[in-house]
Short mmCIF file of C-alpha atoms and ligand atoms in Angstrom, two decimals:
data_model
loop_
_atom_site.label_atom_id
_atom_site.label_comp_id
_atom_site.label_asym_id
_atom_site.label_seq_id
_atom_site.Cartn_x
_atom_site.Cartn_y
_atom_site.Cartn_z
CA MET A 533 102.48 84.07 92.58
CA LYS A 534 101.12 83.63 95.02
CA ILE A 535 101.91 84.85 98.03
CA LEU A 536 100.56 84.33 102.08
CA ILE A 537 100.84 88.19 103.68
CA THR A 538 100.87 87.03 107.64
CA GLY A 539 99.08 90.44 109.88
CA GLY A 540 97.47 91.86 106.73
CA ALA A 541 94.64 93.28 108.60
CA GLY A 542 96.97 95.19 111.16
CA PHE A 543 98.30 99.11 110.04
CA ILE A 544 101.06 97.41 107.73
CA GLY A 545 99.75 94.98 106.43
CA SER A 546 96.90 96.25 104.80
CA ASN A 547 98.57 98.37 103.17
CA PHE A 548 100.87 96.42 101.62
CA VAL A 549 98.04 94.64 100.97
CA TYR A 550 96.02 97.13 98.66
CA TYR A 551 100.47 98.65 97.84
CA MET A 552 100.58 94.31 96.18
CA LEU A 553 96.51 94.48 94.59
CA LYS A 554 97.65 97.90 92.53
CA LYS A 555 100.74 96.62 91.49
CA HIS A 556 101.36 92.71 90.52
CA PRO A 557 97.07 93.13 89.10
CA ASP A 558 98.19 88.98 87.74
CA TYR A 559 99.59 87.81 92.30
CA ASP A 560 97.30 86.20 94.65
CA LEU A 561 96.96 87.24 97.58
CA VAL A 562 96.25 85.38 101.31
CA CYS A 563 95.73 87.07 104.34
CA LEU A 564 96.23 85.50 107.36
CA ASP A 565 95.35 86.83 110.83
CA ALA A 566 94.17 86.09 114.22
CA LEU A 567 92.07 90.12 114.60
CA THR A 568 93.84 90.29 117.37
CA TYR A 569 92.67 93.50 119.12
CA ALA A 570 95.16 95.31 115.90
CA GLY A 571 93.19 93.47 113.88
CA ASN A 572 90.10 95.16 111.37
CA LEU A 573 88.74 93.68 109.01
CA LYS A 574 86.56 96.68 107.86
CA THR A 575 90.07 97.58 106.56
CA LEU A 576 90.17 95.41 103.91
CA ASP A 577 87.20 96.03 103.37
CA GLU A 578 87.94 97.19 99.79
CA ALA A 579 90.91 94.22 99.54
CA LEU A 580 87.34 91.44 99.84
CA LYS A 581 85.22 92.84 97.43
CA ASN A 582 88.87 91.97 94.21
CA GLU A 583 88.74 88.12 93.90
CA ARG A 584 92.33 87.32 94.02
CA PHE A 585 92.13 88.30 97.57
CA THR A 586 91.88 85.99 99.79
CA PHE A 587 91.24 85.94 104.20
CA VAL A 588 92.16 83.77 106.60
CA LYS A 589 91.30 83.78 109.94
CA GLY A 590 94.07 82.44 111.88
CA ASP A 591 97.01 82.11 114.19
CA ILE A 592 100.14 82.38 112.78
CA ALA A 593 101.67 80.29 115.93
CA ASP A 594 98.46 77.69 115.62
CA ARG A 595 100.69 74.20 113.63
CA GLU A 596 97.62 72.80 112.35
CA LEU A 597 95.98 75.72 111.13
CA VAL A 598 99.29 76.85 109.14
CA PHE A 599 100.12 72.90 108.20
CA GLU A 600 96.71 73.21 106.59
CA LEU A 601 96.97 76.61 105.03
CA PHE A 602 100.52 75.91 103.52
CA ALA A 603 98.89 72.31 102.35
CA LYS A 604 96.14 73.55 100.09
CA GLU A 605 97.83 77.00 99.05
CA GLN A 606 101.69 76.22 98.41
CA PHE A 607 102.08 79.77 98.81
CA ASP A 608 105.29 81.00 96.24
CA ILE A 609 106.18 83.66 99.26
CA VAL A 610 105.65 84.69 102.40
CA VAL A 611 105.99 87.92 104.43
CA ASN A 612 105.09 88.12 108.18
CA PHE A 613 104.05 90.82 109.21
CA ALA A 614 101.82 89.37 112.27
CA ALA A 615 103.71 90.62 115.54
CA GLU A 616 102.58 91.91 118.79
CA SER A 617 103.95 95.54 117.72
CA HIS A 618 103.24 98.12 120.71
CA VAL A 619 106.45 98.23 123.35
CA ASP A 620 104.75 99.34 125.91
CA ARG A 621 102.03 96.69 125.84
CA SER A 622 105.31 94.78 126.15
CA ILE A 623 105.78 96.13 129.64
CA GLU A 624 102.72 94.81 130.23
CA ASP A 625 102.26 92.00 129.23
CA PRO A 626 106.13 90.23 127.60
CA GLY A 627 104.25 86.75 127.77
CA ILE A 628 102.08 87.48 123.57
CA PHE A 629 105.11 88.80 122.31
CA LEU A 630 106.91 85.54 122.40
CA LYS A 631 104.42 83.49 121.82
CA THR A 632 103.67 85.08 118.54
CA ASN A 633 106.53 86.24 117.69
CA ILE A 634 109.13 83.87 117.93
CA LEU A 635 107.44 80.76 117.92
CA GLY A 636 104.91 82.43 115.67
CA THR A 637 107.66 83.21 113.36
CA GLN A 638 109.41 79.20 114.26
CA THR A 639 106.20 77.88 112.85
CA LEU A 640 105.50 79.55 109.26
CA MET A 641 109.05 78.44 109.08
CA ASP A 642 108.96 74.62 109.38
CA ALA A 643 105.59 74.96 107.38
CA CYS A 644 108.26 76.74 104.82
CA ARG A 645 110.36 74.41 105.21
CA LYS A 646 107.70 71.27 104.38
CA TYR A 647 105.90 72.81 101.57
CA GLY A 648 108.66 74.72 100.02
CA ILE A 649 108.89 78.99 99.34
CA LYS A 650 110.72 80.50 96.87
CA ARG A 651 110.79 83.14 99.39
CA TYR A 652 109.97 84.07 103.66
CA HIS A 653 110.40 87.68 103.83
CA GLN A 654 110.64 88.54 107.76
CA VAL A 655 109.26 92.39 108.48
CA SER A 656 111.26 93.45 111.48
CA THR A 657 112.44 96.63 112.90
CA ASP A 658 114.57 98.78 113.20
CA GLU A 659 114.43 98.71 117.23
CA VAL A 660 116.62 95.50 117.20
CA TYR A 661 119.35 97.59 116.77
CA GLY A 662 118.58 98.83 120.68
CA ASP A 663 118.72 102.74 120.52
CA LEU A 664 121.79 105.97 119.85
CA PRO A 665 122.77 108.59 122.00
CA LEU A 666 120.75 112.21 121.35
CA ASP A 667 124.10 113.65 121.19
CA ARG A 668 126.02 112.24 118.30
CA PRO A 669 123.97 112.80 115.35
CA ASP A 670 126.40 111.19 113.30
CA LEU A 671 126.04 107.45 114.49
CA PHE A 672 123.26 105.71 111.88
CA PHE A 673 121.78 101.74 112.59
CA THR A 674 123.57 99.55 109.31
CA GLU A 675 122.91 96.91 108.52
CA GLU A 676 125.92 95.82 110.48
CA THR A 677 124.64 97.59 114.18
CA PRO A 678 125.15 95.05 117.11
CA ILE A 679 121.75 93.80 118.21
CA HIS A 680 121.04 95.49 121.28
CA THR A 681 117.73 95.52 122.06
CA SER A 682 115.77 97.52 125.22
CA SER A 683 112.04 96.25 125.02
CA PRO A 684 110.14 92.76 125.55
CA TYR A 685 108.75 93.53 121.91
CA SER A 686 112.34 94.52 120.19
CA ALA A 687 113.58 91.58 122.44
CA SER A 688 111.46 89.54 121.12
CA LYS A 689 111.77 90.41 117.22
CA ALA A 690 115.61 90.21 117.46
CA SER A 691 114.50 86.87 118.96
CA ALA A 692 112.46 85.68 115.30
CA ASP A 693 115.34 87.55 113.35
CA LEU A 694 117.61 85.47 114.95
CA LEU A 695 116.01 82.56 114.65
CA VAL A 696 115.89 83.32 110.51
CA GLN A 697 118.56 83.59 110.14
CA ALA A 698 119.46 79.83 112.03
CA TYR A 699 116.86 78.64 109.40
CA HIS A 700 118.42 79.98 106.67
CA ARG A 701 122.43 78.72 107.06
CA THR A 702 120.73 75.45 109.32
CA PHE A 703 118.47 74.22 106.34
CA GLY A 704 118.98 76.46 103.25
CA LEU A 705 115.39 78.54 104.30
CA PRO A 706 114.79 81.49 101.32
CA ILE A 707 114.70 83.97 104.05
CA THR A 708 115.81 87.95 102.78
CA ILE A 709 114.60 90.83 106.32
CA SER A 710 113.90 94.37 106.39
CA ARG A 711 114.64 96.25 109.28
CA CYS A 712 112.40 99.42 109.03
CA SER A 713 112.28 102.12 111.05
CA ASN A 714 108.72 103.62 112.39
CA ASN A 715 105.86 103.98 109.70
CA TYR A 716 102.93 106.36 109.85
CA GLY A 717 100.16 106.68 107.65
CA PRO A 718 96.15 105.45 107.12
CA TYR A 719 95.35 102.82 109.25
CA HIS A 720 97.81 103.28 111.69
CA PHE A 721 96.30 101.44 115.89
CA PRO A 722 95.03 104.92 117.71
CA GLU A 723 97.27 103.54 120.46
CA LYS A 724 100.94 105.15 118.53
CA LEU A 725 102.34 107.98 119.12
CA ILE A 726 100.89 109.81 115.32
CA PRO A 727 97.55 108.54 115.33
CA LEU A 728 96.77 108.90 119.32
CA MET A 729 97.30 112.37 119.11
CA ILE A 730 95.62 113.26 116.03
CA ALA A 731 92.48 111.48 117.89
CA ASN A 732 93.43 112.67 121.36
CA ALA A 733 93.62 116.74 120.07
CA LEU A 734 90.39 116.03 117.34
CA ASN A 735 88.68 115.28 120.70
CA ASP A 736 89.99 117.75 122.47
CA LYS A 737 91.45 115.56 125.21
CA PRO A 738 95.31 116.49 126.68
CA LEU A 739 97.83 114.81 124.25
CA PRO A 740 99.80 112.22 126.80
CA VAL A 741 103.75 113.27 125.80
CA TYR A 742 106.81 110.85 128.03
CA GLY A 743 108.79 112.25 129.75
CA GLU A 744 110.43 115.89 127.80
CA GLY A 745 109.08 115.27 124.94
CA LEU A 746 112.88 114.97 123.14
CA ASN A 747 113.49 110.98 122.75
CA VAL A 748 113.99 110.96 118.07
CA ARG A 749 112.40 108.20 116.01
CA ASP A 750 113.04 108.54 112.47
CA TRP A 751 109.64 108.48 110.64
CA LEU A 752 109.00 106.73 107.09
CA TYR A 753 105.44 106.69 105.07
CA VAL A 754 104.12 103.20 104.93
CA GLU A 755 104.05 102.78 101.76
CA ASP A 756 107.21 103.79 101.00
CA HIS A 757 108.22 100.59 103.61
CA CYS A 758 105.65 98.57 101.21
CA LYS A 759 108.23 99.87 98.42
CA ALA A 760 110.27 98.35 99.83
CA ILE A 761 108.85 94.95 100.50
CA ASP A 762 107.93 94.55 97.77
CA MET A 763 111.52 94.86 95.87
CA ILE A 764 113.51 93.38 98.26
CA ILE A 765 111.06 89.98 97.87
CA HIS A 766 111.52 89.99 94.38
CA ASP A 767 115.23 91.16 93.80
CA GLY A 768 116.85 90.91 97.45
CA LYS A 769 119.26 88.65 97.64
CA VAL A 770 118.54 85.74 99.96
CA GLY A 771 119.66 85.27 103.21
CA GLU A 772 120.53 89.35 103.56
CA VAL A 773 119.28 91.95 105.85
CA TYR A 774 117.90 95.53 104.57
CA ASN A 775 117.60 98.40 106.23
CA ILE A 776 114.25 100.72 105.50
CA GLY A 777 114.42 103.97 106.57
CA GLY A 778 113.91 107.66 104.71
CA HIS A 779 116.71 110.40 106.94
CA ASN A 780 113.96 112.10 108.50
CA GLU A 781 114.49 111.83 112.28
CA LYS A 782 112.10 114.06 114.39
CA THR A 783 111.36 114.79 118.20
CA ASN A 784 108.06 113.18 119.48
CA ILE A 785 107.81 116.74 120.76
CA TYR A 786 108.07 118.53 117.44
CA ILE A 787 105.30 115.98 115.78
CA VAL A 788 103.19 116.37 118.76
CA LYS A 789 103.33 120.28 118.03
CA LYS A 790 103.10 120.18 114.08
CA ILE A 791 99.74 117.81 114.06
CA LEU A 792 98.16 120.52 116.98
CA GLU A 793 99.00 122.93 113.59
CA LEU A 794 97.76 121.18 111.06
CA LEU A 795 94.51 120.44 113.56
CA GLY A 796 94.13 124.35 114.13
CA LYS A 797 95.06 123.50 118.07
CA SER A 798 96.11 124.61 121.27
CA GLU A 799 99.55 123.62 122.16
CA ASP A 800 98.10 123.60 125.79
CA LEU A 801 96.63 120.58 125.71
CA ILE A 802 100.15 119.09 125.68
CA THR A 803 100.48 117.65 128.53
CA PHE A 804 103.85 115.79 130.18
CA VAL A 805 103.50 112.75 131.59
CA THR A 806 105.63 109.70 133.33
CA ASP A 807 108.17 108.29 130.70
CA ARG A 808 108.43 104.54 129.12
CA LYS A 809 110.60 102.47 131.47
CA GLY A 810 113.56 101.46 129.41
CA HIS A 811 112.57 104.57 126.45
CA ASP A 812 115.15 104.35 123.64
CA LEU A 813 116.02 107.43 123.64
CA ARG A 814 117.51 107.58 119.06
CA TYR A 815 116.53 105.72 116.09
CA ALA A 816 118.28 106.25 113.10
CA ILE A 817 118.72 104.01 110.03
CA ASP A 818 121.55 104.60 107.74
CA PRO A 819 118.76 102.98 104.17
CA THR A 820 122.49 103.25 102.31
CA LYS A 821 122.66 99.13 101.55
CA ILE A 822 118.82 99.37 100.51
CA LYS A 823 119.24 102.09 97.65
CA ASN A 824 122.49 100.59 96.02
CA ASP A 825 120.91 97.71 95.52
CA LEU A 826 117.69 97.65 95.00
CA GLY A 827 117.34 101.45 93.49
CA TRP A 828 114.67 102.03 96.48
CA GLU A 829 114.04 105.12 98.16
CA PRO A 830 111.31 106.68 99.86
CA ASP A 831 108.40 109.20 97.10
CA THR A 832 106.63 110.60 100.60
CA MET A 833 108.71 113.81 102.42
CA PHE A 834 107.73 113.76 105.26
CA ASP A 835 105.46 117.18 105.14
CA ASP A 836 103.18 116.07 102.44
CA GLY A 837 102.66 112.58 104.09
CA ILE A 838 102.45 113.75 107.55
CA VAL A 839 99.16 115.92 105.95
CA LYS A 840 98.11 113.59 103.98
CA THR A 841 97.56 111.29 107.32
CA VAL A 842 95.66 113.91 109.16
CA ASN A 843 93.91 114.71 106.62
CA TRP A 844 93.52 110.10 106.37
CA TYR A 845 91.96 110.75 110.19
CA LEU A 846 89.48 114.00 109.67
CA GLU A 847 88.22 111.77 106.64
CA ASN A 848 88.01 108.00 108.20
CA ARG A 849 86.93 109.07 111.49
CA GLU A 850 84.16 106.10 111.99
CA TRP A 851 87.08 103.86 111.69
CA TRP A 852 89.22 105.51 114.27
CA GLU A 853 86.03 105.93 116.35
CA THR A 854 84.79 102.42 116.95
CA ILE A 855 88.02 101.39 117.50
CA LEU A 856 87.75 103.68 120.69
CA ARG A 857 84.81 103.34 121.48
CA GLY A 858 85.28 99.25 121.86
CA GLU A 859 87.93 96.75 124.06
CA TYR A 860 90.53 100.65 123.50
CA GLN A 861 89.01 102.39 125.89
CA ASN A 862 89.57 99.99 128.48
CA TYR A 863 93.34 99.88 127.52
CA TYR A 864 94.02 104.00 127.27
CA GLU A 865 92.29 104.11 131.66
CA LYS A 866 94.79 101.08 132.32
CA MET A 867 98.30 102.71 130.50
CA TYR A 868 97.02 106.36 131.36
CA GLY A 869 94.80 106.34 134.34
CA LYS A 870 97.96 105.34 135.96
CA ARG A 871 101.35 107.35 134.00
CA ASP A 872 101.47 111.10 136.63
CA ILE A 873 101.42 114.97 135.00
CA ILE A 874 105.00 116.23 134.95
P1 NAD B 1123 99.64 96.30 114.05
O1 NAD B 1123 99.52 96.28 115.51
O2 NAD B 1123 99.20 97.07 113.62
O3 NAD B 1123 99.15 94.54 112.95
C1 NAD B 1123 99.34 93.79 113.78
C2 NAD B 1123 98.57 92.65 113.08
O4 NAD B 1123 98.80 90.81 112.79
C3 NAD B 1123 97.25 92.86 113.44
O5 NAD B 1123 96.19 92.60 112.26
C4 NAD B 1123 97.37 91.33 114.03
O6 NAD B 1123 95.31 90.60 114.86
C5 NAD B 1123 97.96 90.64 113.23
N1 NAD B 1123 98.64 89.54 114.37
C6 NAD B 1123 98.76 89.57 116.02
N2 NAD B 1123 99.08 88.60 116.17
C7 NAD B 1123 98.94 87.36 115.39
C8 NAD B 1123 98.81 86.36 115.12
N3 NAD B 1123 99.52 85.35 116.55
N4 NAD B 1123 98.58 85.12 114.62
C9 NAD B 1123 98.78 85.90 112.93
N5 NAD B 1123 97.86 87.24 113.11
C10 NAD B 1123 98.38 88.03 114.10
O7 NAD B 1123 101.77 96.15 113.52
P2 NAD B 1123 101.87 97.20 112.32
O8 NAD B 1123 102.87 98.43 112.72
O9 NAD B 1123 101.50 96.58 111.14
O10 NAD B 1123 103.44 95.82 111.74
C11 NAD B 1123 103.10 94.73 111.15
C12 NAD B 1123 104.51 94.78 111.40
O11 NAD B 1123 105.85 95.74 111.14
C13 NAD B 1123 105.44 93.87 112.63
O12 NAD B 1123 106.12 93.05 112.34
C14 NAD B 1123 106.42 94.99 113.20
O13 NAD B 1123 106.85 94.58 114.39
C15 NAD B 1123 106.77 95.97 111.73
N6 NAD B 1123 107.45 96.84 112.12
C16 NAD B 1123 106.37 97.63 112.14
C17 NAD B 1123 106.64 99.01 112.48
C18 NAD B 1123 105.90 100.46 112.34
O14 NAD B 1123 106.36 100.89 112.97
N7 NAD B 1123 104.33 100.18 112.54
C19 NAD B 1123 108.00 99.75 111.51
C20 NAD B 1123 108.56 98.19 111.87
C21 NAD B 1123 108.50 97.03 111.58
O1 DAU B 1124 111.16 101.37 115.08
C1 DAU B 1124 110.06 100.79 114.37
C2 DAU B 1124 108.56 100.15 115.95
O2 DAU B 1124 108.72 101.37 115.86
C3 DAU B 1124 108.31 99.00 114.87
O3 DAU B 1124 109.03 98.42 115.01
C4 DAU B 1124 106.83 99.45 116.76
O4 DAU B 1124 106.15 98.92 115.78
C5 DAU B 1124 106.41 100.56 116.60
O5 DAU B 1124 105.08 100.25 117.54
C6 DAU B 1124 107.24 101.97 117.28
O6 DAU B 1124 108.14 101.61 117.90
P1 DAU B 1124 107.97 102.84 118.66
O7 DAU B 1124 107.85 102.82 120.30
O8 DAU B 1124 108.84 103.77 118.37
O9 DAU B 1124 106.20 103.52 118.54
P2 DAU B 1124 105.56 104.71 119.49
O10 DAU B 1124 104.08 105.23 118.76
O11 DAU B 1124 104.51 103.91 120.85
O12 DAU B 1124 106.12 105.67 120.04
C7 DAU B 1124 106.70 106.44 119.42
C8 DAU B 1124 107.97 107.84 120.97
O13 DAU B 1124 106.36 108.32 120.97
C9 DAU B 1124 107.86 106.87 121.06
O14 DAU B 1124 109.50 107.44 121.98
C10 DAU B 1124 107.04 106.73 122.21
C11 DAU B 1124 106.11 107.99 123.08
N1 DAU B 1124 105.30 108.24 122.80
C12 DAU B 1124 104.73 107.56 122.41
C13 DAU B 1124 103.19 107.13 122.98
C14 DAU B 1124 101.85 106.06 122.90
C15 DAU B 1124 104.17 109.18 123.69
O15 DAU B 1124 104.92 110.15 124.21
N2 DAU B 1124 103.70 109.61 124.24
C16 DAU B 1124 102.89 108.07 124.13
O16 DAU B 1124 101.08 108.76 124.39
#
């Protein structure tokens, strides 16, 4: 079996590379990644030592490169993680989100049509469902929840999903789609809530919480997401959407306080800042379908996962400090320098 993993130098893609190398000792994996600001070849150091793993630098929207790669490798399965993934960046500059997330997806699927594959899997997000009210804890996203997006990021992911479904219906492309809740764990880029708060706390810098910190996210340890995708590409039904989530809803302020507690740092570091534009209130996944149809359930509970994650950042300072020293400094100044403290 030969699998193309796009975006494998990013957070979830790299965790998936390691998960698959371990789980399937007879599979060959090829990673196609453009190494944008979010991609990091250092993350794949160990994988690169494995002869069953190949890395190719390139853009999923580069038709010539993608078609050449498909012609050469004749993939069985494609798992598309490659994306612009940060909501705040999509509010600053939507264009690249449309190019990568929509046109990149189209390019990959066109190559799949031309060269033939057993499965194209689109890694999507619960954000395509929009948000849920804070005062209705009885409501959850199911696979039937209408698409209703808030940010340029989620709109680009939803557009890609619709295109994937259209390629299935129109061209018979054997697709599956997964929509997962918020992931956390090793190799999470420090622009996102959990790693940003860990890094700032360790550096005794203010922890910028948007609004009142009452928005709710449904956190899943990244390895459990990888396990779900592995199950879907092998046993999932062609044409289907699967929601992935472990019923682990937390307010942002709970997460931030938990991180401070684990690191033994003062809550005085918390700084409430101007809210995100169009900020989604609450995400909450109903994972009944993937549980019933594929037998998936999460292995790592939040209280263990957050300790493992904090320890990973403590033990791998070089990985994230290198990021903080680079171009990311300009990003941080641009995004947080102009936010008022409230
Ligand atoms: P990430 O930003 O950490 O990594 C994205 C990777 O894609 C990077 O390695 C980057 O270099 C690569 N990439 C970007 N543009 C590319 C292009 N044009 N061609 C090739 N490679 C390109 O993202 P992530 O958090 O690992 O998310 C991976 C996927 O999972 C995304 O599709 C995202 O929408 C989805 N997702 C993320 C979460 C989450 O909590 N992080 C939850 C659900 C779904
Ligand atoms: O739900 C899945 C999605 O989760 C993925 O599709 C996205 O790729 C991923 O980035 C994530 O999106 P969020 O917007 O939920 O994640 P983020 O880490 O950016 O923010 C989580 C919450 O924390 C959100 O309510 C905004 C808030 N926040 C975030 C940052 C970066 C803060 O309060 N302060 C911050 O500095």
